Amino acid sequence: MRPPLEGLFLHLVRSGFPLSVRDYEDALAALRLGHGTLTRERLHRLCETLWAHSDEERIHLARLFRDLPRPTPEAIRAMTHMRQPEESGPPAAAGTERAKPAGETRQEPAPAPVVEFAAAAEAGGIGLPQAAIPPGLLQPHVLTPRPAVGLRQMIVTWRRFRLARRSGPKVQLDIAATIAEKCRCGTLTEPVLVAERSNLARLLVLFDASPSMAPWRGTGAVVADSLGRSQLGHAAIHYFDNDPAEGLFESARLMRPQSLRDVARQHPACALLVIGDAGAARGRSDRERIRSTRTFAELARDAGWWPIAWLNPMPRPRWAGSSAARIAAIPGIAMFEFTEDGLILAVDHLRGKGRH
């Protein structure tokens, strides 16, 4: 006989759930303690608590429990090795009823009240029709805001951006140079030390905080948080309102404005990552915006912000016919969708490894 929950666990692993053997053992231990037993709903709640860590995983698990057929009584008896209860006394003959004890009266079910109306006016109005929706079409909706890319994935992707150089005090032993010095002099007076390697990659992020980016406003906070944990040599984020050429701001509320020259003086020689819809959210093409963005790309290159990658949270098919399609074609700007894969491609472009 297969262990409990083995089939469900293996199916979830094949579906992409990040589960390990320890997660399965935790579920078995909880079952031994009496959690998730007796009812199907309690088992569902236990599996959701231990194995589902995101809204998508909870929806997938709920769909499995909804679509999984309930076991028949025969299957339950076969799995639990329970015998079918034997009936006490001789079976009653067909067409006969069990004898009632003295004094017992049979209670008839009360008839349901029926209310009839001669006309719709007497009913106080016409009732609203109810749509007959199959249970399989009912799915929960995720109403909580979510970033375009999760915090953990964003931190991991930033750490792909590395420019390893030796800098700082000489504290690391250079074995090859020490052996060479020993062979050359015959005696070793002191080991050869070199500076440790550190990540000197520099990144500047410009985030569009205009009203058209309102659905992704929470993503800006996630980006700022992830940059602080990125282990980059230098990382900073500034904000702009639709057009970065018109000026930058220190906060997402577009307060404390700064000129491009001042920001370039604070963050010189950085790779530049711009995050914004580039006009794709409203779906129209603005010639002035395209011209201004082309001017900004030239100013950014003169300021030492190079290369330039652009992350657009709108899907690529929505770029057509808007300013985003023209901005993506500007020489020196590589535009990607703001997804996990798009973020990796953008970072690879900043590393000089992209094929855009």
XYZ file of N, CA, C and O in Angstrom, residues 125-316:
768
model
N -42.270 43.334 -7.770
C -41.249 43.485 -8.802
C -40.884 42.142 -9.395
O -41.347 41.092 -8.963
N -40.062 42.161 -10.404
C -39.625 40.943 -11.082
C -38.259 40.555 -10.537
O -37.348 41.378 -10.466
N -38.100 39.309 -10.121
C -36.837 38.851 -9.569
C -35.726 38.836 -10.605
O -35.971 38.660 -11.799
N -34.505 39.037 -10.133
C -33.361 39.018 -11.035
C -33.036 37.586 -11.428
O -33.062 36.684 -10.590
N -32.728 37.339 -12.692
C -32.375 35.975 -13.106
C -31.019 35.575 -12.548
O -30.123 36.402 -12.375
N -30.864 34.302 -12.258
C -29.605 33.770 -11.755
C -28.976 32.894 -12.827
O -29.629 32.027 -13.400
N -27.691 33.155 -13.090
C -26.981 32.389 -14.108
C -26.594 31.028 -13.548
O -26.107 30.921 -12.424
N -26.836 29.997 -14.340
C -26.457 28.637 -13.943
C -25.016 28.397 -14.381
O -24.733 28.105 -15.542
N -24.073 28.563 -13.456
C -22.645 28.429 -13.751
C -22.170 27.077 -13.242
O -22.377 26.750 -12.073
N -21.556 26.266 -14.097
C -21.025 24.980 -13.615
C -19.979 25.198 -12.532
O -19.231 26.186 -12.569
N -19.906 24.312 -11.544
C -18.918 24.495 -10.464
C -17.486 24.523 -10.968
O -16.625 25.145 -10.368
N -17.195 23.854 -12.082
C -15.824 23.826 -12.574
C -15.329 25.165 -13.070
O -14.122 25.387 -13.179
N -16.257 26.103 -13.407
C -15.848 27.407 -13.911
C -15.598 28.413 -12.804
O -15.088 29.501 -13.065
N -15.978 28.080 -11.579
C -15.777 29.001 -10.468
C -14.343 28.896 -9.978
O -13.915 27.861 -9.485
N -13.569 29.964 -10.129
C -12.183 29.991 -9.697
C -11.959 31.220 -8.837
O -12.511 32.287 -9.111
N -11.138 31.095 -7.794
C -10.854 32.278 -6.968
C -10.014 33.284 -7.731
O -9.210 32.923 -8.590
N -10.212 34.539 -7.422
C -9.469 35.617 -8.061
C -8.491 36.222 -7.056
O -8.800 36.358 -5.872
N -7.310 36.575 -7.541
C -6.287 37.196 -6.713
C -6.504 38.702 -6.760
O -6.317 39.339 -7.799
N -6.926 39.279 -5.639
C -7.243 40.701 -5.584
C -6.177 41.506 -4.850
O -6.288 42.725 -4.764
N -5.168 40.855 -4.302
C -4.101 41.578 -3.616
C -3.042 41.995 -4.627
O -2.728 41.250 -5.555
N -2.478 43.200 -4.489
C -1.455 43.642 -5.448
C -0.201 42.794 -5.344
O 0.227 42.404 -4.259
N 0.382 42.497 -6.498
C 1.597 41.703 -6.553
C 2.598 42.385 -7.467
O 2.224 42.950 -8.494
N 3.891 42.342 -7.134
C 4.890 42.952 -8.017
C 5.053 42.142 -9.292
O 4.714 40.955 -9.350
N 5.567 42.808 -10.323
C 5.787 42.110 -11.591
C 6.774 40.967 -11.425
O 6.642 39.919 -12.062
N 7.768 41.146 -10.563
C 8.754 40.114 -10.245
C 8.906 40.098 -8.731
O 8.967 41.155 -8.093
N 8.965 38.912 -8.149
C 9.068 38.795 -6.706
C 10.389 39.309 -6.168
O 11.392 39.425 -6.890
N 10.406 39.619 -4.872
C 11.600 40.180 -4.244
C 12.776 39.212 -4.319
O 13.894 39.601 -4.678
N 12.540 37.952 -3.998
C 13.635 36.974 -3.998
C 14.228 36.810 -5.393
O 15.453 36.816 -5.563
N 13.367 36.674 -6.396
C 13.860 36.507 -7.759
C 14.618 37.743 -8.221
O 15.617 37.649 -8.946
N 14.165 38.917 -7.788
C 14.840 40.145 -8.190
C 16.240 40.224 -7.580
O 17.211 40.607 -8.253
N 16.370 39.838 -6.303
C 17.682 39.863 -5.651
C 18.638 38.898 -6.347
O 19.806 39.224 -6.606
N 18.140 37.697 -6.652
C 18.987 36.703 -7.321
C 19.439 37.212 -8.688
O 20.594 37.025 -9.095
N 18.553 37.892 -9.400
C 18.910 38.384 -10.734
C 19.926 39.511 -10.657
O 20.841 39.591 -11.485
N 19.784 40.398 -9.658
C 20.785 41.469 -9.528
C 22.174 40.883 -9.322
O 23.174 41.457 -9.788
N 22.266 39.774 -8.627
C 23.581 39.196 -8.327
C 24.230 38.550 -9.542
O 25.384 38.129 -9.472
N 23.496 38.455 -10.646
C 24.120 38.045 -11.904
C 25.008 39.156 -12.466
O 25.895 38.895 -13.284
N 24.714 40.381 -12.052
C 25.438 41.537 -12.576
C 26.715 41.718 -11.748
O 26.700 42.356 -10.695
N 27.817 41.159 -12.215
C 29.064 41.178 -11.466
C 30.188 41.748 -12.324
O 30.274 41.487 -13.525
N 31.020 42.536 -11.672
C 32.243 43.049 -12.279
C 33.338 42.887 -11.224
O 33.624 43.800 -10.443
N 33.914 41.693 -11.174
C 34.865 41.347 -10.113
C 36.214 42.013 -10.376
O 36.808 41.846 -11.444
N 36.667 42.764 -9.394
C 37.981 43.410 -9.447
C 38.617 43.320 -8.061
O 37.925 43.302 -7.048
N 39.942 43.284 -8.037
C 40.646 43.287 -6.754
C 40.796 44.728 -6.276
O 41.320 45.582 -6.997
N 40.343 44.965 -5.057
C 40.433 46.311 -4.496
C 40.494 46.201 -2.981
O 40.057 45.210 -2.393
N 41.066 47.237 -2.360
C 41.153 47.254 -0.909
C 42.493 46.756 -0.400
O 43.463 46.576 -1.160
N 42.594 46.509 0.890
C 43.868 46.061 1.480
C 44.237 44.658 1.010
O 43.382 43.838 0.686
N 45.542 44.382 1.008
C 46.038 43.076 0.584
C 45.968 42.105 1.763
O 46.811 42.133 2.662
N 44.948 41.270 1.745
C 44.727 40.340 2.857
C 44.576 38.898 2.385
O 44.506 37.982 3.210
N 44.560 38.662 1.072
C 44.338 37.310 0.551
C 45.661 36.728 0.061
O 46.440 37.401 -0.628
N 45.912 35.471 0.420
C 47.164 34.811 0.052
C 47.153 34.442 -1.427
O 46.218 33.808 -1.913
N 48.223 34.840 -2.130
C 48.419 34.457 -3.527
C 49.364 33.259 -3.531
O 50.595 33.412 -3.414
N 48.795 32.065 -3.655
C 49.597 30.842 -3.524
C 50.615 30.735 -4.648
O 51.799 30.418 -4.420
N 50.191 30.993 -5.885
C 51.108 30.854 -7.022
C 52.279 31.825 -6.900
O 53.448 31.455 -7.126
N 51.993 33.080 -6.547
C 53.075 34.060 -6.414
C 53.980 33.733 -5.233
O 55.200 33.969 -5.284
N 53.406 33.182 -4.168
C 54.227 32.811 -3.007
C 55.184 31.676 -3.353
O 56.371 31.698 -2.973
N 54.706 30.674 -4.084
C 55.576 29.563 -4.500
C 56.663 30.062 -5.444
O 57.840 29.663 -5.350
N 56.282 30.959 -6.369
C 57.283 31.504 -7.292
C 58.347 32.297 -6.545
O 59.548 32.232 -6.873
N 57.952 33.051 -5.532
C 58.920 33.817 -4.738
C 59.848 32.886 -3.960
O 61.055 33.146 -3.836
N 59.301 31.786 -3.443
C 60.117 30.800 -2.732
C 61.138 30.160 -3.664
O 62.322 29.978 -3.303
N 60.726 29.827 -4.879
C 61.643 29.207 -5.841
C 62.711 30.200 -6.303
O 63.851 29.816 -6.590
N 62.374 31.462 -6.389
C 63.323 32.454 -6.885
C 64.380 32.803 -5.844
O 65.564 32.940 -6.161
N 63.947 32.947 -4.588
C 64.875 33.393 -3.547
C 65.464 32.242 -2.730
O 66.480 32.426 -2.051
N 64.831 31.098 -2.750
C 65.311 29.984 -1.947
C 64.750 29.995 -0.545
O 64.592 28.942 0.075
N 64.483 31.144 -0.024
C 63.855 31.281 1.295
C 62.653 32.208 1.161
O 62.609 33.078 0.281
N 61.722 32.027 2.060
C 60.498 32.836 2.019
C 60.451 33.694 3.269
O 60.312 33.195 4.390
N 60.617 34.975 3.074
C 60.581 35.886 4.221
C 59.154 36.215 4.634
O 58.851 36.333 5.822
N 58.273 36.362 3.654
C 56.865 36.648 3.950
C 56.017 36.223 2.759
O 56.485 36.233 1.612
N 54.778 35.799 3.001
C 53.922 35.374 1.884
C 53.503 36.569 1.030
O 53.507 37.718 1.470
N 53.129 36.255 -0.196
C 52.659 37.286 -1.122
C 51.148 37.427 -0.949
O 50.403 36.450 -1.088
N 50.708 38.618 -0.643
C 49.294 38.896 -0.418
C 48.752 39.794 -1.523
O 49.478 40.639 -2.068
N 47.488 39.600 -1.833
C 46.800 40.433 -2.824
C 45.460 40.866 -2.241
O 44.979 40.309 -1.243
N 44.864 41.861 -2.864
C 43.551 42.335 -2.419
C 42.462 41.337 -2.809
O 42.593 40.603 -3.797
N 41.400 41.294 -2.042
C 40.280 40.403 -2.341
C 39.488 40.924 -3.536
O 39.455 42.131 -3.806
N 38.847 39.982 -4.221
C 37.967 40.366 -5.320
C 36.630 40.841 -4.759
O 36.074 40.232 -3.851
N 36.121 41.902 -5.299
C 34.817 42.427 -4.897
C 34.047 42.849 -6.137
O 34.638 43.102 -7.198
N 32.741 42.910 -5.993
C 31.878 43.274 -7.115
C 31.833 44.792 -7.238
O 31.304 45.486 -6.362
N 32.371 45.307 -8.311
C 32.408 46.754 -8.537
C 31.358 47.205 -9.546
O 31.429 48.335 -10.045
N 30.394 46.344 -9.865
C 29.353 46.721 -10.823
C 28.511 47.858 -10.252
O 28.151 47.864 -9.073
N 28.183 48.807 -11.100
C 27.417 49.986 -10.698
C 26.130 50.028 -11.512
O 26.147 49.867 -12.735
N 25.012 50.250 -10.820
C 23.701 50.221 -11.475
C 22.860 51.387 -10.987
O 22.759 51.643 -9.781
N 22.252 52.086 -11.931
C 21.299 53.153 -11.635
C 19.961 52.771 -12.249
O 19.878 52.457 -13.440
N 18.906 52.782 -11.437
C 17.559 52.434 -11.882
C 16.710 53.696 -11.883
O 16.685 54.437 -10.889
N 16.015 53.932 -12.988
C 15.059 55.034 -13.100
C 13.672 54.428 -13.247
O 13.417 53.681 -14.202
N 12.781 54.742 -12.310
C 11.448 54.130 -12.270
C 10.395 55.191 -12.570
O 10.392 56.273 -11.971
N 9.499 54.865 -13.495
C 8.418 55.777 -13.876
C 7.328 55.740 -12.804
O 6.697 54.702 -12.582
N 7.110 56.863 -12.133
C 6.101 56.950 -11.071
C 4.905 57.780 -11.506
O 4.185 58.332 -10.670
N 4.636 57.846 -12.808
C 3.508 58.619 -13.321
C 2.203 57.860 -13.098
O 2.206 56.669 -12.769
N 1.039 58.516 -13.276
C -0.246 57.823 -13.068
C -0.444 56.603 -13.963
O -1.145 55.663 -13.579
N 0.148 56.587 -15.157
C -0.023 55.428 -16.031
C 0.635 54.176 -15.465
O 0.315 53.059 -15.878
N 1.548 54.341 -14.506
C 2.227 53.204 -13.875
C 1.617 52.862 -12.521
O 2.236 52.147 -11.723
N 0.404 53.353 -12.252
C -0.237 53.094 -10.958
C -0.401 51.606 -10.660
O -0.222 51.183 -9.515
N -0.751 50.740 -11.643
C -0.876 49.311 -11.309
C 0.420 48.671 -10.837
O 0.388 47.629 -10.182
N 1.559 49.269 -11.159
C 2.857 48.696 -10.776
C 3.567 49.570 -9.746
O 4.782 49.494 -9.603
N 2.802 50.377 -9.025
C 3.424 51.275 -8.053
C 4.112 50.485 -6.943
O 5.175 50.865 -6.462
N 3.515 49.377 -6.535
C 4.152 48.566 -5.500
C 5.441 47.921 -5.957
O 6.300 47.576 -5.133
N 5.604 47.758 -7.269
C 6.834 47.160 -7.781
C 8.026 48.065 -7.523
O 9.144 47.585 -7.313
N 7.812 49.381 -7.531
C 8.917 50.297 -7.271
C 9.513 50.095 -5.890
O 10.741 50.143 -5.716
N 8.655 49.850 -4.888
C 9.168 49.598 -3.535
C 9.949 48.291 -3.481
O 10.969 48.188 -2.780
N 9.494 47.279 -4.227
C 10.213 46.003 -4.261
C 11.574 46.177 -4.933
O 12.584 45.613 -4.485
N 11.622 46.964 -6.003
C 12.898 47.214 -6.682
C 13.873 47.918 -5.744
O 15.055 47.548 -5.643
N 13.383 48.943 -5.029
C 14.261 49.666 -4.104
C 14.765 48.752 -2.990
O 15.938 48.819 -2.598
N 13.895 47.879 -2.476
C 14.303 46.953 -1.418
C 15.320 45.945 -1.931
O 16.306 45.621 -1.249
N 15.104 45.442 -3.137
C 16.022 44.437 -3.678
C 17.395 45.015 -3.980
O 18.411 44.325 -3.841
N 17.460 46.277 -4.390
C 18.759 46.884 -4.679
C 19.618 46.974 -3.421
O 20.847 46.857 -3.485
N 18.976 47.174 -2.269
C 19.734 47.220 -1.029
C 20.331 45.883 -0.635
O 21.247 45.830 0.187
N 19.830 44.782 -1.200
C 20.350 43.448 -0.895
C 21.072 42.825 -2.085
O 21.321 41.629 -2.099
N 21.387 43.615 -3.076
C 21.908 43.072 -4.332
C 23.391 42.755 -4.296
O 23.890 42.063 -5.178
N 24.133 43.291 -3.312
C 25.585 43.110 -3.212
C 26.312 43.696 -4.417
O 27.391 43.233 -4.792
N 25.721 44.712 -5.031
C 26.395 45.423 -6.108
C 27.391 46.413 -5.518
O 27.270 46.842 -4.363
N 28.364 46.793 -6.337
C 29.312 47.779 -5.863
C 28.658 49.121 -5.607
O 29.027 49.842 -4.668
N 27.677 49.469 -6.417
C 26.937 50.725 -6.244
C 25.570 50.535 -6.879
O 25.460 50.062 -8.014
N 24.524 50.884 -6.164
C 23.157 50.748 -6.674
C 22.322 51.897 -6.139
O 22.409 52.241 -4.958
N 21.522 52.492 -7.010
C 20.668 53.613 -6.617
C 19.426 53.604 -7.492
O 19.417 53.039 -8.594
N 18.363 54.226 -6.988
C 17.110 54.325 -7.730
C 16.594 55.751 -7.641
O 16.640 56.376 -6.576
N 16.149 56.268 -8.772
C 15.494 57.569 -8.854
C 14.205 57.392 -9.656
O 13.990 56.359 -10.299
N 13.371 58.412 -9.628
C 12.041 58.315 -10.225
C 11.843 59.466 -11.206
O 12.490 60.524 -11.103
N 10.933 59.248 -12.157
C 10.617 60.290 -13.129
C 9.131 60.233 -13.451
O 8.438 59.254 -13.131
N 8.652 61.281 -14.080
C 7.236 61.410 -14.419
C 7.085 61.358 -15.939
O 7.247 62.371 -16.627
N 6.818 60.163 -16.472
C 6.616 59.921 -17.902
C 7.892 60.080 -18.723
O 8.251 59.188 -19.485
N 8.572 61.211 -18.596
C 9.725 61.499 -19.445
C 10.944 61.744 -18.561
O 10.994 62.744 -17.831
N 11.956 60.871 -18.586
C 13.130 61.090 -17.725
C 13.948 62.304 -18.123
O 14.713 62.822 -17.303
N 13.804 62.786 -19.354
C 14.581 63.947 -19.777
C 14.124 65.223 -19.087
O 14.879 66.201 -19.026
N 12.895 65.242 -18.564
C 12.380 66.449 -17.918
C 12.860 66.609 -16.487
O 12.613 67.647 -15.870
N 13.504 65.600 -15.918
C 14.016 65.703 -14.561
C 13.733 64.444 -13.768
O 12.841 63.652 -14.104
N 14.513 64.267 -12.712
C 14.392 63.090 -11.862
C 14.022 63.516 -10.447
O 14.162 64.684 -10.070
N 13.545 62.539 -9.666
C 13.109 62.795 -8.296
C 13.705 61.731 -7.379
O 13.985 60.605 -7.802
N 13.853 62.101 -6.108
C 14.438 61.177 -5.140
C 13.419 60.218 -4.548
O 13.800 59.170 -4.026
N 12.132 60.552 -4.593
C 11.111 59.713 -3.971
C 10.065 59.322 -4.997
O 9.897 59.976 -6.033
N 9.340 58.232 -4.675
C 8.295 57.754 -5.575
C 7.109 58.705 -5.629
O 6.283 58.604 -6.541
N 6.992 59.607 -4.669
C 5.925 60.612 -4.690
C 6.304 61.827 -5.520
O 5.624 62.851 -5.465
N 7.404 61.717 -6.266
C 7.876 62.782 -7.150
C 8.152 64.058 -6.364
O 7.725 65.161 -6.740
N 8.871 63.878 -5.266
C 9.296 65.006 -4.439
C 10.817 65.103 -4.490
O 11.506 64.160 -4.849
N 11.353 66.281 -4.137
C 12.778 66.586 -4.159
C 13.355 66.364 -5.561
O 14.116 65.426 -5.804
N 12.994 67.224 -6.511
C 13.490 67.068 -7.888
C 14.988 67.322 -7.985
O 15.573 68.074 -7.197
N 15.597 66.687 -8.972
C 17.015 66.853 -9.257
C 17.207 66.884 -10.770
O 16.474 66.224 -11.513
N 18.203 67.603 -11.199
C 18.509 67.658 -12.622
C 19.348 66.443 -13.014
O 19.956 65.777 -12.163
N 19.377 66.158 -14.303
C 20.181 65.039 -14.785
C 21.657 65.247 -14.475
O 22.382 64.289 -14.173
N 22.099 66.488 -14.528
C 23.512 66.765 -14.260
C 23.864 66.445 -12.809
O 24.919 65.861 -12.533
N 22.977 66.797 -11.873
C 23.256 66.506 -10.461
C 23.257 65.007 -10.192
O 24.106 64.497 -9.451
N 22.304 64.296 -10.789
C 22.255 62.844 -10.585
C 23.470 62.178 -11.214
O 24.037 61.230 -10.653
N 23.904 62.663 -12.377
C 25.090 62.096 -13.022
C 26.337 62.339 -12.184
O 27.257 61.507 -12.160
N 26.374 63.466 -11.465
C 27.518 63.739 -10.598
C 27.516 62.808 -9.382
O 28.580 62.395 -8.907
N 26.327 62.444 -8.888
C 26.243 61.547 -7.735
C 26.504 60.092 -8.111
O 27.044 59.328 -7.306
N 26.107 59.700 -9.316
C 26.219 58.295 -9.735
C 26.916 58.223 -11.094
O 26.278 57.942 -12.116
N 28.208 58.444 -11.142
C 28.903 58.400 -12.432
C 29.190 56.962 -12.864
O 29.275 56.044 -12.045
N 29.341 56.795 -14.172
C 29.780 55.520 -14.759
C 28.940 54.348 -14.274
O 29.446 53.377 -13.709
N 27.631 54.431 -14.479
C 26.714 53.363 -14.065
C 26.018 52.773 -15.287
O 25.762 53.479 -16.273
N 25.717 51.499 -15.203
C 24.777 50.921 -16.160
C 23.382 51.433 -15.819
O 23.042 51.596 -14.646
N 22.586 51.696 -16.837
C 21.288 52.343 -16.627
C 20.158 51.376 -16.957
O 20.138 50.766 -18.030
N 19.209 51.256 -16.014
C 18.013 50.445 -16.211
C 16.795 51.331 -15.993
O 16.606 51.874 -14.904
N 15.977 51.482 -17.023
C 14.767 52.299 -16.961
C 13.569 51.361 -16.885
O 13.483 50.383 -17.642
N 12.646 51.650 -15.976
C 11.432 50.846 -15.816
C 10.233 51.760 -16.033
O 10.023 52.709 -15.269
N 9.459 51.488 -17.070
C 8.291 52.308 -17.372
C 7.535 51.745 -18.557
O 8.058 50.924 -19.322
N 6.289 52.199 -18.730
C 5.454 51.674 -19.818
C 5.754 52.325 -21.153
O 5.313 51.828 -22.197
N 6.474 53.455 -21.162
C 6.873 54.138 -22.401
C 5.679 54.480 -23.285
O 5.788 54.502 -24.508
N 4.522 54.735 -22.678
C 3.337 55.106 -23.436
C 2.469 53.948 -23.860
O 1.402 54.157 -24.451
N 2.872 52.704 -23.567
C 2.081 51.544 -23.990
C 0.819 51.377 -23.161
O -0.149 50.763 -23.621
N 0.787 51.899 -21.931
C -0.400 51.738 -21.091
C -1.601 52.457 -21.686
O -2.731 51.955 -21.639
N -1.377 53.640 -22.254
C -2.478 54.388 -22.872
C -2.646 54.045 -24.344
O -3.650 54.405 -24.951
N -1.668 53.392 -24.931
C -1.811 52.888 -26.292
C -1.768 53.934 -27.379
O -2.298 53.703 -28.471
N -1.140 55.070 -27.126
C -1.057 56.080 -28.180
C 0.397 56.469 -28.407
O 1.258 56.264 -27.553
N 0.645 57.029 -29.567
C 1.991 57.427 -29.951
C 2.133 58.937 -29.820
O 1.311 59.699 -30.347
N 3.174 59.356 -29.096
C 3.425 60.774 -28.842
C 4.788 61.127 -29.441
O 5.829 60.663 -28.964
N 4.789 61.929 -30.488
C 6.041 62.273 -31.159
C 6.979 63.038 -30.235
O 8.194 62.820 -30.252
N 6.426 63.936 -29.435
C 7.269 64.716 -28.533
C 7.940 63.817 -27.501
O 9.103 64.013 -27.148
N 7.214 62.827 -27.020
C 7.795 61.903 -26.042
C 8.906 61.072 -26.672
O 9.942 60.826 -26.043
N 8.715 60.647 -27.896
C 9.739 59.856 -28.582
C 10.991 60.695 -28.803
O 12.119 60.244 -28.572
N 10.792 61.942 -29.247
C 11.940 62.822 -29.484
C 12.688 63.106 -28.185
O 13.926 63.083 -28.140
N 11.932 63.340 -27.092
C 12.568 63.631 -25.813
C 13.325 62.418 -25.276
O 14.404 62.560 -24.691
N 12.778 61.222 -25.479
C 13.470 60.014 -25.012
C 14.747 59.782 -25.802
O 15.761 59.335 -25.246
N 14.732 60.099 -27.098
C 15.950 59.966 -27.900
C 17.018 60.938 -27.390
O 18.206 60.584 -27.295
N 16.589 62.152 -27.034
C 17.534 63.120 -26.468
C 18.077 62.633 -25.128
O 19.266 62.792 -24.824
N 17.204 62.020 -24.319
C 17.647 61.502 -23.023
C 18.688 60.402 -23.195
O 19.658 60.326 -22.428
N 18.515 59.537 -24.186
C 19.492 58.470 -24.418
C 20.861 59.054 -24.750
O 21.900 58.543 -24.290
N 20.888 60.138 -25.506
C 22.167 60.775 -25.825
C 22.784 61.416 -24.586
O 23.999 61.311 -24.357
N 21.944 62.074 -23.756
C 22.462 62.686 -22.531
C 22.969 61.625 -21.558
O 23.983 61.832 -20.872
N 22.272 60.498 -21.484
C 22.695 59.436 -20.577
C 24.050 58.873 -20.994
O 24.914 58.598 -20.147
N 24.244 58.728 -22.287
C 25.536 58.204 -22.748
C 26.650 59.204 -22.469
O 27.764 58.811 -22.078
N 26.378 60.488 -22.644
C 27.391 61.501 -22.341
C 27.716 61.534 -20.849
O 28.843 61.871 -20.460
N 26.718 61.190 -19.999
C 26.941 61.187 -18.554
C 27.636 59.922 -18.066
O 27.937 59.811 -16.869
N 27.884 58.975 -18.947
C 28.545 57.738 -18.547
C 27.589 56.637 -18.146
O 28.026 55.605 -17.618
N 26.288 56.842 -18.375
C 25.306 55.797 -18.070
C 25.170 54.901 -19.299
O 24.399 55.187 -20.224
N 25.882 53.814 -19.272
C 25.903 52.936 -20.442
C 26.326 51.543 -20.020
O 27.198 51.423 -19.154
N 25.700 50.512 -20.581
C 24.603 50.481 -21.557
C 23.253 50.808 -20.920
O 23.151 50.946 -19.703
N 22.215 50.892 -21.765
C 20.870 51.248 -21.314
C 19.924 50.095 -21.626
O 19.848 49.629 -22.766
N 19.209 49.640 -20.610
C 18.156 48.627 -20.777
C 16.849 49.209 -20.257
O 16.842 49.983 -19.293
N 15.754 48.838 -20.897
C 14.430 49.360 -20.534
C 13.505 48.177 -20.268
O 13.365 47.286 -21.108
N 12.870 48.177 -19.095
C 11.893 47.149 -18.741
C 10.497 47.740 -18.845
O 10.191 48.747 -18.197
N 9.651 47.113 -19.663
C 8.293 47.595 -19.885
C 7.312 46.591 -19.269
O 7.285 45.421 -19.669
N 6.494 47.002 -18.282
C 5.559 46.053 -17.665
C 4.401 45.654 -18.570
O 3.703 44.681 -18.269
N 4.169 46.377 -19.654
C 3.112 46.012 -20.590
C 3.593 44.885 -21.500
O 4.761 44.853 -21.894
N 2.717 43.935 -21.855
C 3.127 42.850 -22.761
C 3.594 43.396 -24.105
O 3.126 44.440 -24.571
N 4.488 42.681 -24.739
C 5.065 43.149 -26.000
C 4.011 43.410 -27.083
O 4.149 44.384 -27.843
